[in-house]
Short mmCIF file of N, CA and C in Angstrom, two decimals:
data_model
loop_
_atom_site.label_atom_id
_atom_site.label_comp_id
_atom_site.label_asym_id
_atom_site.label_seq_id
_atom_site.Cartn_x
_atom_site.Cartn_y
_atom_site.Cartn_z
N MET P 1 108.70 88.99 111.73
CA MET P 1 108.70 89.41 110.34
C MET P 1 108.00 90.77 110.25
N ASP P 2 108.62 91.69 109.56
CA ASP P 2 108.02 93.00 109.35
C ASP P 2 107.14 92.96 108.10
N LEU P 3 105.85 92.75 108.31
CA LEU P 3 104.91 92.60 107.19
C LEU P 3 104.74 93.88 106.39
N LYS P 4 105.02 95.01 107.00
CA LYS P 4 104.87 96.29 106.30
C LYS P 4 105.76 96.35 105.06
N LYS P 5 106.89 95.68 105.09
CA LYS P 5 107.79 95.74 103.93
C LYS P 5 107.24 94.96 102.74
N TYR P 6 106.19 94.17 102.95
CA TYR P 6 105.58 93.42 101.85
C TYR P 6 104.35 94.12 101.28
N ILE P 7 104.00 95.27 101.83
CA ILE P 7 102.86 96.03 101.33
C ILE P 7 103.40 97.25 100.57
N ARG P 8 103.04 97.30 99.30
CA ARG P 8 103.53 98.38 98.43
C ARG P 8 102.65 99.61 98.59
N ASN P 9 103.28 100.75 98.74
CA ASN P 9 102.56 102.03 98.80
C ASN P 9 102.56 102.67 97.42
N ILE P 10 101.38 103.06 96.96
CA ILE P 10 101.26 103.74 95.68
C ILE P 10 100.72 105.14 95.96
N PRO P 11 101.60 106.15 95.91
CA PRO P 11 101.15 107.51 96.22
C PRO P 11 100.25 108.08 95.14
N ASP P 12 99.35 108.95 95.58
CA ASP P 12 98.44 109.66 94.68
C ASP P 12 97.57 108.74 93.85
N PHE P 13 97.13 107.63 94.45
CA PHE P 13 96.20 106.72 93.76
C PHE P 13 95.08 106.35 94.71
N PRO P 14 93.87 106.47 94.32
CA PRO P 14 93.35 106.79 92.99
C PRO P 14 93.31 108.28 92.67
N LYS P 15 93.63 109.11 93.67
CA LYS P 15 93.72 110.54 93.37
C LYS P 15 94.79 111.17 94.25
N LYS P 16 95.20 112.35 93.89
CA LYS P 16 96.27 113.05 94.58
C LYS P 16 95.97 113.16 96.08
N GLY P 17 96.98 112.87 96.89
CA GLY P 17 96.86 112.98 98.33
C GLY P 17 96.52 111.67 99.03
N ILE P 18 96.21 110.63 98.26
CA ILE P 18 95.87 109.33 98.83
C ILE P 18 97.02 108.36 98.59
N ILE P 19 97.34 107.58 99.59
CA ILE P 19 98.34 106.52 99.43
C ILE P 19 97.59 105.19 99.43
N PHE P 20 97.61 104.50 98.30
CA PHE P 20 96.96 103.20 98.18
C PHE P 20 97.89 102.13 98.71
N ARG P 21 97.39 101.28 99.59
CA ARG P 21 98.18 100.17 100.14
C ARG P 21 97.88 98.92 99.32
N ASP P 22 98.84 98.53 98.52
CA ASP P 22 98.67 97.38 97.62
C ASP P 22 99.13 96.11 98.32
N ILE P 23 98.17 95.22 98.61
CA ILE P 23 98.50 93.99 99.32
C ILE P 23 98.89 92.85 98.39
N THR P 24 98.82 93.06 97.08
CA THR P 24 99.18 91.96 96.18
C THR P 24 100.62 91.52 96.39
N THR P 25 101.47 92.45 96.77
CA THR P 25 102.87 92.09 97.03
C THR P 25 103.00 91.23 98.28
N LEU P 26 102.09 91.40 99.24
CA LEU P 26 102.10 90.56 100.45
C LEU P 26 101.58 89.16 100.14
N ILE P 27 100.47 89.07 99.41
CA ILE P 27 99.90 87.75 99.16
C ILE P 27 100.69 86.95 98.13
N GLN P 28 101.57 87.61 97.39
CA GLN P 28 102.45 86.89 96.45
C GLN P 28 103.60 86.21 97.18
N HIS P 29 103.86 86.61 98.40
CA HIS P 29 104.96 86.06 99.19
C HIS P 29 104.37 85.05 100.18
N PRO P 30 104.58 83.74 99.95
CA PRO P 30 103.89 82.74 100.78
C PRO P 30 104.18 82.82 102.27
N VAL P 31 105.39 83.15 102.65
CA VAL P 31 105.72 83.23 104.07
C VAL P 31 105.03 84.44 104.71
N ALA P 32 105.04 85.57 104.03
CA ALA P 32 104.39 86.78 104.55
C ALA P 32 102.88 86.58 104.65
N PHE P 33 102.28 85.97 103.64
CA PHE P 33 100.84 85.72 103.66
C PHE P 33 100.49 84.77 104.80
N SER P 34 101.26 83.71 104.95
CA SER P 34 101.03 82.75 106.02
C SER P 34 101.16 83.41 107.39
N GLU P 35 102.17 84.24 107.55
CA GLU P 35 102.37 84.95 108.82
C GLU P 35 101.18 85.87 109.12
N THR P 36 100.65 86.52 108.10
CA THR P 36 99.48 87.38 108.27
C THR P 36 98.30 86.59 108.80
N ILE P 37 98.05 85.44 108.20
CA ILE P 37 96.93 84.60 108.64
C ILE P 37 97.18 84.08 110.06
N GLU P 38 98.41 83.74 110.38
CA GLU P 38 98.75 83.30 111.74
C GLU P 38 98.46 84.40 112.77
N ILE P 39 98.77 85.63 112.42
CA ILE P 39 98.50 86.75 113.33
C ILE P 39 97.00 86.89 113.56
N PHE P 40 96.22 86.85 112.47
CA PHE P 40 94.76 86.91 112.61
C PHE P 40 94.26 85.74 113.46
N HIS P 41 94.77 84.55 113.17
CA HIS P 41 94.35 83.35 113.90
C HIS P 41 94.62 83.48 115.39
N SER P 42 95.80 83.92 115.75
CA SER P 42 96.13 84.05 117.17
C SER P 42 95.23 85.08 117.87
N ARG P 43 94.79 86.07 117.13
CA ARG P 43 93.91 87.09 117.71
C ARG P 43 92.49 86.58 117.92
N TYR P 44 92.00 85.72 117.03
CA TYR P 44 90.59 85.34 117.05
C TYR P 44 90.30 83.90 117.46
N LYS P 45 91.31 83.08 117.70
CA LYS P 45 91.08 81.65 117.96
C LYS P 45 90.28 81.37 119.23
N THR P 46 90.28 82.28 120.18
CA THR P 46 89.53 82.06 121.43
C THR P 46 88.22 82.84 121.47
N LYS P 47 87.79 83.38 120.35
CA LYS P 47 86.60 84.24 120.32
C LYS P 47 85.31 83.50 120.00
N HIS P 48 85.35 82.18 119.85
CA HIS P 48 84.15 81.37 119.59
C HIS P 48 83.40 81.84 118.34
N ILE P 49 84.13 82.01 117.27
CA ILE P 49 83.56 82.46 116.00
C ILE P 49 82.93 81.27 115.28
N ASP P 50 81.73 81.46 114.76
CA ASP P 50 81.02 80.41 114.03
C ASP P 50 81.24 80.49 112.53
N ILE P 51 81.39 81.71 112.02
CA ILE P 51 81.53 81.90 110.57
C ILE P 51 82.26 83.21 110.32
N ILE P 52 82.99 83.25 109.23
CA ILE P 52 83.68 84.46 108.81
C ILE P 52 82.96 85.01 107.59
N ALA P 53 82.62 86.29 107.62
CA ALA P 53 82.04 86.97 106.46
C ALA P 53 83.11 87.89 105.90
N GLY P 54 83.44 87.69 104.62
CA GLY P 54 84.47 88.50 103.98
C GLY P 54 83.86 89.45 102.97
N ILE P 55 84.16 90.74 103.13
CA ILE P 55 83.65 91.74 102.20
C ILE P 55 84.53 91.76 100.96
N GLU P 56 83.87 91.90 99.82
CA GLU P 56 84.46 91.79 98.49
C GLU P 56 85.92 92.25 98.40
N ALA P 57 86.63 91.56 97.57
CA ALA P 57 88.03 91.77 97.22
C ALA P 57 88.94 91.31 98.35
N ARG P 58 89.50 92.20 99.11
CA ARG P 58 90.47 91.81 100.15
C ARG P 58 89.86 90.91 101.21
N GLY P 59 88.62 91.14 101.53
CA GLY P 59 87.94 90.30 102.52
C GLY P 59 87.82 88.85 102.09
N PHE P 60 87.69 88.64 100.77
CA PHE P 60 87.64 87.27 100.25
C PHE P 60 88.97 86.57 100.50
N ILE P 61 90.05 87.27 100.22
CA ILE P 61 91.39 86.67 100.33
C ILE P 61 91.71 86.29 101.77
N PHE P 62 91.60 87.26 102.66
CA PHE P 62 91.98 87.02 104.04
C PHE P 62 90.91 86.25 104.81
N GLY P 63 89.65 86.55 104.52
CA GLY P 63 88.55 85.89 105.23
C GLY P 63 88.50 84.40 104.99
N ALA P 64 88.65 83.98 103.74
CA ALA P 64 88.60 82.55 103.42
C ALA P 64 89.76 81.81 104.08
N ALA P 65 90.95 82.39 104.03
CA ALA P 65 92.11 81.74 104.64
C ALA P 65 91.95 81.65 106.16
N LEU P 66 91.44 82.71 106.77
CA LEU P 66 91.23 82.69 108.22
C LEU P 66 90.15 81.70 108.61
N ALA P 67 89.07 81.64 107.85
CA ALA P 67 88.00 80.68 108.13
C ALA P 67 88.55 79.25 108.09
N TYR P 68 89.35 78.96 107.09
CA TYR P 68 89.97 77.64 106.98
C TYR P 68 90.82 77.34 108.22
N LYS P 69 91.64 78.30 108.60
CA LYS P 69 92.53 78.13 109.75
C LYS P 69 91.75 77.94 111.06
N LEU P 70 90.62 78.65 111.19
CA LEU P 70 89.79 78.54 112.40
C LEU P 70 88.87 77.33 112.37
N GLY P 71 88.73 76.70 111.19
CA GLY P 71 87.84 75.55 111.07
C GLY P 71 86.37 75.93 111.07
N VAL P 72 86.08 77.11 110.51
CA VAL P 72 84.69 77.58 110.43
C VAL P 72 84.34 77.87 108.97
N GLY P 73 83.06 78.14 108.73
CA GLY P 73 82.61 78.45 107.38
C GLY P 73 82.97 79.87 106.96
N PHE P 74 82.80 80.11 105.66
CA PHE P 74 83.10 81.42 105.08
C PHE P 74 81.95 81.86 104.19
N VAL P 75 81.54 83.11 104.32
CA VAL P 75 80.49 83.69 103.48
C VAL P 75 81.06 84.92 102.78
N PRO P 76 81.15 84.89 101.44
CA PRO P 76 81.59 86.09 100.73
C PRO P 76 80.44 87.09 100.61
N ILE P 77 80.74 88.36 100.83
CA ILE P 77 79.72 89.41 100.74
C ILE P 77 80.11 90.39 99.65
N ARG P 78 79.15 90.64 98.76
CA ARG P 78 79.37 91.63 97.70
C ARG P 78 78.55 92.84 97.94
#
């Protein structure tokens, strides 16, 4: 699955010359979101992780799902 097609590019946001990568379009699509978490899981499942710390906003979304998949705790960081 080409996950890039589920990420919307918003040019010149928040200012001219910057391309904002909007992941809301990815997380709205259940198969794409699931595939994203599977990719993270396959990368980290053998790393002996005890806890996932997710940094505010996007880190909460992906971190919590990955922690669940890995069977470890999750700490949100603001």
